[in-house]
Tab-separated table of C-alpha atoms and ligand atoms in Angstrom:
chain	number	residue	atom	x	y	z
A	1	UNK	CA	-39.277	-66.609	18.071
A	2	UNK	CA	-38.451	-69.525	15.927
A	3	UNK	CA	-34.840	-68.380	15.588
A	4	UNK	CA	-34.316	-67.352	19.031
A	5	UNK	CA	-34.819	-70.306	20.100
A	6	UNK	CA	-32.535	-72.111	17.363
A	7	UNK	CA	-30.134	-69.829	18.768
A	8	UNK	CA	-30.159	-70.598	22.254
A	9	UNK	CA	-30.378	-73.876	21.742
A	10	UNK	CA	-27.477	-73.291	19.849
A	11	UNK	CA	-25.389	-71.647	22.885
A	12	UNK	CA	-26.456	-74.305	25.563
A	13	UNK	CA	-25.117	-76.655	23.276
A	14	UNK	CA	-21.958	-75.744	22.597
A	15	UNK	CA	-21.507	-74.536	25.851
A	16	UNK	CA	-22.457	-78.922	26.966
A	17	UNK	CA	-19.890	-79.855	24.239
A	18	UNK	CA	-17.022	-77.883	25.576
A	19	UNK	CA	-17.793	-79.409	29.051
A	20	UNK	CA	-18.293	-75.570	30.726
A	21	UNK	CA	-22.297	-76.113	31.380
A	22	UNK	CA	-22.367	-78.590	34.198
A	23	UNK	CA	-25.654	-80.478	34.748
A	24	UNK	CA	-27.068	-78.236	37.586
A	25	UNK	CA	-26.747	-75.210	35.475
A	26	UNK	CA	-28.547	-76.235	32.101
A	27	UNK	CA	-31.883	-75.608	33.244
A	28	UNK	CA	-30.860	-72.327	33.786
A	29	UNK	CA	-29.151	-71.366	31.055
A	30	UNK	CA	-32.037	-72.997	29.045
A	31	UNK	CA	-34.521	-70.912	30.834
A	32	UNK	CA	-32.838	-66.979	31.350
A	33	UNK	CA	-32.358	-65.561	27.974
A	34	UNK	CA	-29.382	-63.804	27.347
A	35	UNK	CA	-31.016	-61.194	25.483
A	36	UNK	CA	-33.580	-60.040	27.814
A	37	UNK	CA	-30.181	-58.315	29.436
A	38	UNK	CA	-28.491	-56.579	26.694
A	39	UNK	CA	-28.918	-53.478	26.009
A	40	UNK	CA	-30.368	-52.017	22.619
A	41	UNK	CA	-27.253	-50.521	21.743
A	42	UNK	CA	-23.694	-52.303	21.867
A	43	UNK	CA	-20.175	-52.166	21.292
A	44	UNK	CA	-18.580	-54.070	18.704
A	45	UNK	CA	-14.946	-54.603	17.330
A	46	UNK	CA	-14.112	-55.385	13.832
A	47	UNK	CA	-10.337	-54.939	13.499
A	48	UNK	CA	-10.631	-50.792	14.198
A	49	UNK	CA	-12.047	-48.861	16.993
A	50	UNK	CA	-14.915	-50.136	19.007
A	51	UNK	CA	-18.253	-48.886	17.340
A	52	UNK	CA	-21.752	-49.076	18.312
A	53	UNK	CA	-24.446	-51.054	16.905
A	54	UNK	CA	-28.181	-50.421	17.575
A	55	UNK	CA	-30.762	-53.308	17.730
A	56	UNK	CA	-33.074	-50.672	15.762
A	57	UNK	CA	-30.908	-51.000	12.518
A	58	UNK	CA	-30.128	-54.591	11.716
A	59	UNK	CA	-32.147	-56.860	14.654
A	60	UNK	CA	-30.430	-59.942	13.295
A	61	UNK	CA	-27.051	-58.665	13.678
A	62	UNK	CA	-27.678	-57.928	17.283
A	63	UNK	CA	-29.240	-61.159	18.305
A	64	UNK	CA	-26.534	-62.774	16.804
A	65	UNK	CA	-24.154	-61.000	19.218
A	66	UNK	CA	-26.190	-61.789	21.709
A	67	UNK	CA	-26.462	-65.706	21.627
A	68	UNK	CA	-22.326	-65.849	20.077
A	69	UNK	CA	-20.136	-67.552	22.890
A	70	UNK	CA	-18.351	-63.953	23.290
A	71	UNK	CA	-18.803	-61.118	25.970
A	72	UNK	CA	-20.977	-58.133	24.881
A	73	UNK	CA	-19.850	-54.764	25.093
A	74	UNK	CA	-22.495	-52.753	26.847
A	75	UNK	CA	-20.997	-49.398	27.601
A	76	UNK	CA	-17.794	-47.632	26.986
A	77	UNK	CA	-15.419	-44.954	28.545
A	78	UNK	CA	-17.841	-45.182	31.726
A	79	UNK	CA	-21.208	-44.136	30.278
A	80	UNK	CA	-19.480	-40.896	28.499
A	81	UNK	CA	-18.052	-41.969	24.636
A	82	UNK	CA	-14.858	-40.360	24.496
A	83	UNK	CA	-14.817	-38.761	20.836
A	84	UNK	CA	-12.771	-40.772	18.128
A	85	UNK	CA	-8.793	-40.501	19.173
A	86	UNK	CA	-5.290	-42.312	19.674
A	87	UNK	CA	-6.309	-44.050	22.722
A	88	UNK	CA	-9.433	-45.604	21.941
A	89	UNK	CA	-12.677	-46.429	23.838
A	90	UNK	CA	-12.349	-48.238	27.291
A	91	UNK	CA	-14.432	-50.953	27.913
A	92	UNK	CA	-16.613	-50.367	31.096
A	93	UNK	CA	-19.320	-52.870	31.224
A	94	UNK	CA	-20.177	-55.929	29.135
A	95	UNK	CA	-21.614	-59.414	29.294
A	96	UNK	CA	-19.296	-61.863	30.000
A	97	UNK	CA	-18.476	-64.647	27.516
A	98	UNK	CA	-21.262	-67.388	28.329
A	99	UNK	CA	-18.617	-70.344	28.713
A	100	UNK	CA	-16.621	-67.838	31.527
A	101	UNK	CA	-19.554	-67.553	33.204
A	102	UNK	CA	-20.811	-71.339	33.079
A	103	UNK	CA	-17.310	-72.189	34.720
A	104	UNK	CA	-17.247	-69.178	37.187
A	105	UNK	CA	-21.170	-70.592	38.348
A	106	UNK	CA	-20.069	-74.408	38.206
A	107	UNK	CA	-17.078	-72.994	40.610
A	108	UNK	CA	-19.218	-71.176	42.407
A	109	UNK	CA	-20.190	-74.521	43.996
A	110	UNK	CA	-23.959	-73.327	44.864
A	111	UNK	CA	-27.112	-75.167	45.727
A	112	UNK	CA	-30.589	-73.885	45.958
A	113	UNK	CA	-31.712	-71.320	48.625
A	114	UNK	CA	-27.951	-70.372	49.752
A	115	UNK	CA	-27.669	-66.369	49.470
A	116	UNK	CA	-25.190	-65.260	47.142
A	117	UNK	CA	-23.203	-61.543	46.717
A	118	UNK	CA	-22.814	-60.605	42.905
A	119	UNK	CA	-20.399	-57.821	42.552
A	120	UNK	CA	-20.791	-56.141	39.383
A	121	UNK	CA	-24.212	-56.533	37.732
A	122	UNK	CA	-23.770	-55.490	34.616
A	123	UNK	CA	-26.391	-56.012	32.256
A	124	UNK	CA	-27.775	-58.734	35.255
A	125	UNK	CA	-27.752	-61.520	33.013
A	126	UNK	CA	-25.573	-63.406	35.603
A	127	UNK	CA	-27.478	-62.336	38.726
A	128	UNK	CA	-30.431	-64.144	36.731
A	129	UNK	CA	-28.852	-67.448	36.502
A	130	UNK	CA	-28.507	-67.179	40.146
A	131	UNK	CA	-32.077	-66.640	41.049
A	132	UNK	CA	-33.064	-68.726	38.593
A	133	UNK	CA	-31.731	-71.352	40.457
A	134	UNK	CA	-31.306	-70.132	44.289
A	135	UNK	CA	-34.537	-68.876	44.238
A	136	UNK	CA	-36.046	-65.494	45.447
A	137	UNK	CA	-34.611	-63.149	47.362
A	138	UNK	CA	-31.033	-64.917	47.475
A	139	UNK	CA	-29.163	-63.105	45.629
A	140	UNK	CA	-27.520	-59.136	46.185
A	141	UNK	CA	-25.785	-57.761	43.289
A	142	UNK	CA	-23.561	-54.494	43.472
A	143	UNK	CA	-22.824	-51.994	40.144
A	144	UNK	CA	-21.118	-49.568	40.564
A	145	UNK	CA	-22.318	-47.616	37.599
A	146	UNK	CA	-25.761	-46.112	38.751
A	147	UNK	CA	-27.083	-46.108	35.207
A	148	UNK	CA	-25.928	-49.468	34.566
A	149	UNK	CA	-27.326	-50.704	37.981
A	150	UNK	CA	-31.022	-49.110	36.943
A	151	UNK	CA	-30.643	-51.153	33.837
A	152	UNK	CA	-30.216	-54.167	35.062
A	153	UNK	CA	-32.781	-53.847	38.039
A	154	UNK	CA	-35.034	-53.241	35.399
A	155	UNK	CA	-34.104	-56.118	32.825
A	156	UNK	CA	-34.770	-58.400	36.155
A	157	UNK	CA	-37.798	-57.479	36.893
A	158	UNK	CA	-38.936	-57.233	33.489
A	159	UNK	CA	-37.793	-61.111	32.990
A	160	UNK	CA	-39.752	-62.063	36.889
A	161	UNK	CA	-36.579	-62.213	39.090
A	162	UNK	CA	-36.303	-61.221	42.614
A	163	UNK	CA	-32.770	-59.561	42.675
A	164	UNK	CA	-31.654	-56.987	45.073
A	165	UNK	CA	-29.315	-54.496	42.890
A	166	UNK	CA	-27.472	-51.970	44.676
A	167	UNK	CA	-25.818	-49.754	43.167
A	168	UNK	CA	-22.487	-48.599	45.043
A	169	UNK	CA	-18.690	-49.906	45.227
A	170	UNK	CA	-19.051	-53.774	45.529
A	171	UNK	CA	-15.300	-53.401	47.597
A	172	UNK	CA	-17.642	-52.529	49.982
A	173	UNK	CA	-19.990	-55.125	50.113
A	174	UNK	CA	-23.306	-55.325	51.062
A	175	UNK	CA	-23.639	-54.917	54.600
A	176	UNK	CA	-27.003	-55.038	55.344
A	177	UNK	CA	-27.418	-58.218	53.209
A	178	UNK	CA	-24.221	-60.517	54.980
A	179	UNK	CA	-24.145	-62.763	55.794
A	180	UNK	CA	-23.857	-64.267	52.519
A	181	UNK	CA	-23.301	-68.083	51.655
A	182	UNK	CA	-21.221	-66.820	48.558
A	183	UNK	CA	-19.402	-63.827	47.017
A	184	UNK	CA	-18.627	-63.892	43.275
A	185	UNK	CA	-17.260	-60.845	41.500
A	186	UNK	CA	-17.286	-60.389	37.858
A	187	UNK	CA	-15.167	-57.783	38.164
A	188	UNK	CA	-10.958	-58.228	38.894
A	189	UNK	CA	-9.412	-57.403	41.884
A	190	UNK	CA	-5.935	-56.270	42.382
A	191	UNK	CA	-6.188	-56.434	46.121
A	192	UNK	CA	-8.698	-58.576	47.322
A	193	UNK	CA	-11.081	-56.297	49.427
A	194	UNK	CA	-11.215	-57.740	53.094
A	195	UNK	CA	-15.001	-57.153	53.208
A	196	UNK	CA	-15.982	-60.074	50.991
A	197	UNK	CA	-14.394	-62.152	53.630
A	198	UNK	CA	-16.290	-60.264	56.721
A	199	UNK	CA	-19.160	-60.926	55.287
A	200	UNK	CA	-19.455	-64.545	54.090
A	201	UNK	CA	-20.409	-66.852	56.382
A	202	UNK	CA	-17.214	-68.845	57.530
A	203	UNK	CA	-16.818	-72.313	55.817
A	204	UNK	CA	-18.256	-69.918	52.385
A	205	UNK	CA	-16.394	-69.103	49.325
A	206	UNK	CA	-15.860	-66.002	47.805
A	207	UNK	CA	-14.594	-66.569	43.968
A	208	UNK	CA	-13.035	-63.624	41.870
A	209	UNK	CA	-10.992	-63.081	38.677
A	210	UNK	CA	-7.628	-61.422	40.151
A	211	UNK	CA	-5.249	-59.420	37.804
A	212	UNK	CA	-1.703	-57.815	38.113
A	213	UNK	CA	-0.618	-55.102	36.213
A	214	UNK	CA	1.207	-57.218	33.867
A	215	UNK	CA	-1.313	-60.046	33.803
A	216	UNK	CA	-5.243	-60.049	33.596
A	217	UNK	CA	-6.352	-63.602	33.707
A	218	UNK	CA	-6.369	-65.810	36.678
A	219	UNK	CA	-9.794	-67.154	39.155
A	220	UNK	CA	-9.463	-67.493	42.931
A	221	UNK	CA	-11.466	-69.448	44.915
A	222	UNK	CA	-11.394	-68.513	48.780
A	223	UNK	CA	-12.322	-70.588	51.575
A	224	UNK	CA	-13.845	-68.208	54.062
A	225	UNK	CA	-12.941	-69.740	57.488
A	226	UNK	CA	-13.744	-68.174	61.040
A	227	UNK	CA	-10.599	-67.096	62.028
A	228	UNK	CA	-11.188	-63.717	60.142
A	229	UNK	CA	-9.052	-64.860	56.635
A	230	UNK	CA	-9.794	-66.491	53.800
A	231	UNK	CA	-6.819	-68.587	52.025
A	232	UNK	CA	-7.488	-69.266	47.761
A	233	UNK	CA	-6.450	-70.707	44.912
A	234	UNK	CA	-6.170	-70.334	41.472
A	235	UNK	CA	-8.645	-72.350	39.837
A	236	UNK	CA	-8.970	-70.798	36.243
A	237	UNK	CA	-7.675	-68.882	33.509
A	238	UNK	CA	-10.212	-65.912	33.057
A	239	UNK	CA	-9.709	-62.185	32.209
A	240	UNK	CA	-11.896	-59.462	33.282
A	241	UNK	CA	-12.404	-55.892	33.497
A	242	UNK	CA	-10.848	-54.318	37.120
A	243	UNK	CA	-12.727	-52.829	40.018
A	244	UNK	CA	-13.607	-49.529	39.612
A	245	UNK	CA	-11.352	-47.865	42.206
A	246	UNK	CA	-8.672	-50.425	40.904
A	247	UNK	CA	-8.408	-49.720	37.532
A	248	UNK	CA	-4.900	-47.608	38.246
A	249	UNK	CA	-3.852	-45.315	34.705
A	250	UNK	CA	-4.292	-46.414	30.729
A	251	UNK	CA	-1.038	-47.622	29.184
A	252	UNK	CA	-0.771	-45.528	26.263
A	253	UNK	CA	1.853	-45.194	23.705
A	254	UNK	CA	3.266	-41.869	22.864
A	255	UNK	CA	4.674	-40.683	19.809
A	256	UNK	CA	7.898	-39.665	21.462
A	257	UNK	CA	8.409	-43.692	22.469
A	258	UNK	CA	8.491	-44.662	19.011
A	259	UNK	CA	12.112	-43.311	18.389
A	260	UNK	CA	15.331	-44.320	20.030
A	261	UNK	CA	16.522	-40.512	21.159
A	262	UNK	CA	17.191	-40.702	24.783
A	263	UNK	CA	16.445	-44.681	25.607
A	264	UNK	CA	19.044	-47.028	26.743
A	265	UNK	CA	19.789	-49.447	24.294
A	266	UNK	CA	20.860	-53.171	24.700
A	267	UNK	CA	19.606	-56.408	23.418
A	268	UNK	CA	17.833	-59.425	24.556
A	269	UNK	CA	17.927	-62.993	24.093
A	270	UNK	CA	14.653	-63.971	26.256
A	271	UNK	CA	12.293	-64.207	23.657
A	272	UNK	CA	9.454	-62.132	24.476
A	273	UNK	CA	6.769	-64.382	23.603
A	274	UNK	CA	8.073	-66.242	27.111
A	275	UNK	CA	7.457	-63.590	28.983
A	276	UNK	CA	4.276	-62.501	27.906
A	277	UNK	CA	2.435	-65.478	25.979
A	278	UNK	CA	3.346	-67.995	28.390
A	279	UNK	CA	0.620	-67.925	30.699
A	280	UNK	CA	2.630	-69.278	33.967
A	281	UNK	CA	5.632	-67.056	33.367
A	282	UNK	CA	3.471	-64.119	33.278
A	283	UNK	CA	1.933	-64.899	35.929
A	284	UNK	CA	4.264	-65.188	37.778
A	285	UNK	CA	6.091	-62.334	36.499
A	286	UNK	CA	3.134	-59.911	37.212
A	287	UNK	CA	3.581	-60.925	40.947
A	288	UNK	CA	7.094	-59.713	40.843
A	289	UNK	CA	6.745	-56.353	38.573
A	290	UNK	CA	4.200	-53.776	39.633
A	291	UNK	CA	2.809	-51.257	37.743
A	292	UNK	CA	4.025	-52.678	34.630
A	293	UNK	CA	1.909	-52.880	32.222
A	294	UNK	CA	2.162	-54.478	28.620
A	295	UNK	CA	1.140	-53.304	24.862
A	296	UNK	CA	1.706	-55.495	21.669
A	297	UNK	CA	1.793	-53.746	18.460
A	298	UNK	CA	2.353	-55.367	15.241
A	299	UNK	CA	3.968	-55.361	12.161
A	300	UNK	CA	4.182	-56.498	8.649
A	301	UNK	CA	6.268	-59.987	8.483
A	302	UNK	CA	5.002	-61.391	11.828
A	303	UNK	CA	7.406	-58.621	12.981
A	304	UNK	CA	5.862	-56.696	16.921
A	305	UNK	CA	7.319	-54.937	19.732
A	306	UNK	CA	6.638	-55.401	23.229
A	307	UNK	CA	5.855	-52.285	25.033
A	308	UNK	CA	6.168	-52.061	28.679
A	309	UNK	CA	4.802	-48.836	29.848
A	310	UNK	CA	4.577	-47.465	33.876
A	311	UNK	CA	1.792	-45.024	32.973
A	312	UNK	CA	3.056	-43.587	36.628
A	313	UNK	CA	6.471	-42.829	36.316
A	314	UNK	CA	6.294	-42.244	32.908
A	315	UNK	CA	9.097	-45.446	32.383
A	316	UNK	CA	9.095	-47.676	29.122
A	317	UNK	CA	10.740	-50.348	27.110
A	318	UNK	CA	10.649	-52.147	23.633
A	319	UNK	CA	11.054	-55.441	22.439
A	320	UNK	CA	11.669	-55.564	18.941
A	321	UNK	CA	10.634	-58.926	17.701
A	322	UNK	CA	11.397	-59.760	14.167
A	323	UNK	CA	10.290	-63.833	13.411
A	324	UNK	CA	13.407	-66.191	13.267
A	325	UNK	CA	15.641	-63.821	14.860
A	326	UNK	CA	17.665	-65.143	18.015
A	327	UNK	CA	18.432	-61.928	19.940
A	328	UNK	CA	16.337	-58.967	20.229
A	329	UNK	CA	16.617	-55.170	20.336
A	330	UNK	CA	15.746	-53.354	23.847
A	331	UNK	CA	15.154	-49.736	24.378
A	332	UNK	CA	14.262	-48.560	27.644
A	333	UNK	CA	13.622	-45.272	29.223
A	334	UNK	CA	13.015	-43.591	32.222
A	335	UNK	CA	13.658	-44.491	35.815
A	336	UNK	CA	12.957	-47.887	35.923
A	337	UNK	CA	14.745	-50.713	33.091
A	338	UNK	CA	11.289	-51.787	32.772
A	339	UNK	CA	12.908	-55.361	30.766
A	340	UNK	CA	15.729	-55.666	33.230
A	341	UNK	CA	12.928	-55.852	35.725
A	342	UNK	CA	10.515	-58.481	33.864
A	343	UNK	CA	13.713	-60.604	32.557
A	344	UNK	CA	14.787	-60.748	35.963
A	345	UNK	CA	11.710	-61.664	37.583
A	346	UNK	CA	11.376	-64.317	34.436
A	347	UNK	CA	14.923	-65.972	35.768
A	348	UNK	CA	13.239	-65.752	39.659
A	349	UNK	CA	10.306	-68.113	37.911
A	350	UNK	CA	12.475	-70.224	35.983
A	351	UNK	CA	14.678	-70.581	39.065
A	352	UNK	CA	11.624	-71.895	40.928
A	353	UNK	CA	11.348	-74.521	38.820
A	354	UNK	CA	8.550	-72.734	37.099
A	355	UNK	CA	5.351	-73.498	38.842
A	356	UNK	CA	2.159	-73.383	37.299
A	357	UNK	CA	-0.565	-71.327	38.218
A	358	UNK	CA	-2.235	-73.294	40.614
A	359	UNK	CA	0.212	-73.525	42.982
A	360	UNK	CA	0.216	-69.700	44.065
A	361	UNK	CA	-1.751	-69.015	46.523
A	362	UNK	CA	-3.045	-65.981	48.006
A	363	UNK	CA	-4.159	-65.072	51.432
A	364	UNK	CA	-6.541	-62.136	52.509
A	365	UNK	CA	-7.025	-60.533	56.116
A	366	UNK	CA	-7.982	-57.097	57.555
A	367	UNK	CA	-4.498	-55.441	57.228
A	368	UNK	CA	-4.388	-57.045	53.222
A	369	UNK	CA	-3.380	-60.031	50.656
A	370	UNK	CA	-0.406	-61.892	50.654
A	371	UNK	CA	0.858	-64.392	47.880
A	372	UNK	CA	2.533	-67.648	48.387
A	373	UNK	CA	3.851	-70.475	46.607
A	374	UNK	CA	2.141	-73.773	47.968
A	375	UNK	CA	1.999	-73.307	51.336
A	376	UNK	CA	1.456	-69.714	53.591
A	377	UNK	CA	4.821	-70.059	54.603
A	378	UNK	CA	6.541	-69.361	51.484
A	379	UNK	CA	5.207	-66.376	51.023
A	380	UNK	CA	6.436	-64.205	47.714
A	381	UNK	CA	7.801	-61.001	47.922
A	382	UNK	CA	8.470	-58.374	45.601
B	1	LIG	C1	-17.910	-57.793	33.134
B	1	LIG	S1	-19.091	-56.707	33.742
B	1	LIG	C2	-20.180	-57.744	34.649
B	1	LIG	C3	-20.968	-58.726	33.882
B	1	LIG	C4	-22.273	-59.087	34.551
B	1	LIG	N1	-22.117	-59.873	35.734
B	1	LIG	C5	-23.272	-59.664	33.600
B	1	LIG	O1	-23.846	-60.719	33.873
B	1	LIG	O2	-23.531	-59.035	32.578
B	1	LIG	C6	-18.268	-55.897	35.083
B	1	LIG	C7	-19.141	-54.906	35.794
B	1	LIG	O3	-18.520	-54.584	37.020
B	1	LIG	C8	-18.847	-53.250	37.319
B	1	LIG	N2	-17.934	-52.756	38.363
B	1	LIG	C9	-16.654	-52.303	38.227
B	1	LIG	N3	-16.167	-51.947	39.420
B	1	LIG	C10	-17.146	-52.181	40.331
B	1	LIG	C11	-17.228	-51.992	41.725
B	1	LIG	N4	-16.222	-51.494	42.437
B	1	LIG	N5	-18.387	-52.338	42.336
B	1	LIG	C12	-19.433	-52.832	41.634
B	1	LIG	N6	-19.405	-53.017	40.300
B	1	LIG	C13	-18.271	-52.711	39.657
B	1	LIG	C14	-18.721	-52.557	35.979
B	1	LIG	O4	-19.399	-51.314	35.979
B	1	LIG	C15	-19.354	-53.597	35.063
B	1	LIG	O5	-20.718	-53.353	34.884
């Protein structure tokens, strides 16, 4: 007891040093422990393959994951373990990392007794926090995992909170709950689902991590407003698992992309770091190239390549990068010139005078999302 409460202590107060627990949330945090939520067994990642550790064997290990400022993997490959192989395990649920979800709450812009739409419960550690401090009855949360839903339903009742968990598609909503003063996913969306908006009350906000193909990491906040939109901004740098139906095809590598037989050769002087570790230019990028999706391998040296894979069409590139070198190999293959296509919508950035993330902005109505550059009317096509 003694050390669970060293440890929490511990979290809250690194998470008030780093300035991501606001005031109105440290109760909260203080109170809800983060352990009541995670499961017995979880995921963990030590340089191989994800592997699963059980609470039964080593207790201490396990608490420790559960009060370190990092998310928690609570299920893989959707419930199902896919057996040892190439690809890996996919991460399907987890705990966010505490500081994400202090910033995504203080964002959230709450205060007590509003009614708030969760969309992805998870281990319900979040939904918590919010009826810790909206009260009763205020908050809906949607998982679409039905096991993972039970869970969690569980875990809140266990810990005393009145949480309505549905399990279903949260692009759907929750009808019979909406109006809602809030929506908050903590899942990414591709393409904003309309429904959020229908169902917040207007002058609400619906806030949700938003990903491209290319580029997993950025927070919109929406104003809802009563003319059946909502207009957002980006407001953070977070990275999240997609929405279900969203989720599109793995980016794998093949064995017969490792060679050069068949692929287009050329080279590069854009180093690739700029395209992908730059977090504006890939941004930005990502709105330009769809279904593009990136893979870093590395080598000895500080040597890696840049895959760019289109797990549809069955496209790729390489970017060999070797350190200190000025130009760089390119192979591509397939029907689209996968680089040609990210290099050139690099150049459409620069051109722009390369704007930071929060001056995209996105707008969502019935018929779907649009993305613009500072105001509606420049509005970004691809
Ligand atoms: C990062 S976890 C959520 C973390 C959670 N809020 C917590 O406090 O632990 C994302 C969750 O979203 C769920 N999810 C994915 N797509 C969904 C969808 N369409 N509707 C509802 N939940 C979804 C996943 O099953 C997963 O449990």
């Amino acid at each position: 007891m003694a050390d669970l409460a060293k440890h929490s202590a511990r979290l809250v107060s690194e998470l008030v040093g780093s300035g991501d627990l606001t005031p109105e949330w440290r109760a909260a945090f203080e109170k809800v422990a983060r352990h009541w939520f995670i499961p017995d067994t979880v995921w963990v990642q030590d340089g191989g393959p994800l592997v699963p550790v059980d609470r039964g064997d080593d207790e201490a290990a396990w608490m420790e994951l559960c009060y370190r400022n990092d998310f928690v993997v609570t299920q893989v490959d959707d419930g199902v373990p896919a057996l040892p192989g190439r690809v890996g395990h996919e991460i399907t649920s987890s705990a966010s990392r505490p500081d994400v979800v202090a910033q995504m709450l203080a964002a959230l812009h709450v205060e007590p007794g509003m009614s708030v739409l969760e969309i992805g419960t998870g281990t319900g550690w979040n939904a918590a926090l919010l009826a810790e401090r909206l009260g009763p009855d205020r908050v809906t949360s949607v998982e679409v995992d039905p096991k993972v839903a039970d869970y969690a339903r569980h875990a809140l009742r266990e810990a005393g909170y009145k949480v309505n968990v549905v399990p279903g598609d949260g692009a759907l909503g929750h009808p019979p709950d909406a109006p809602f003063d809030r929506v908050i996913a903590t899942a990414a969306a591709a393409r904003v689902p309309y429904a959020w908006a229908e169902q917040t009350r207007p002058g609400g906000q619906v806030l949700t991590p938003w990903a491209t193909d290319f580029h997993n990491g950025a927070l919109v906040s929406f104003a809802v407003s009563g003319d059946g939109s909502m207009r957002g901004r980006i407001v953070g740098n977070v990275s999240f698992m997609r929405l279900r139906a969203q989720r599109g095809k793995r980016a794998s590598l093949d064995d017969d992309m490792r060679g050069t037989a068949g692929a287009r050769q050329a080279f590069t002087r854009l180093h690739p770091y700029q395209v992908l570790g730059e977090y504006d230019a890939s941004l930005a990028i990502g709105l330009k190239v769809p279904r593009c999706k990136p893979v870093v391998t590395h080598h000895d040296g500080g040597a890696y390549t840049v895959w760019l894979i289109d797990p549809w069409s069955g496209s790729w590139a390489a970017v060999d990068h070797e350190p200190g070198a000025e130009r760089f190999p390119v192979r591509q293959s397939g029907d689209r010139g996968l680089w040609d296509e990210v290099e050139a919508a690099f150049h459409w950035w620069d051109a722009l005078d390369r704007p930071a993330a929060d001056r995209w902005g996105l707008t969502v109505r019935p018929e779907g999302q649009h993305i613009w550059l500072d105001a509606e009317e420049h509005r970004i096509r691809r």
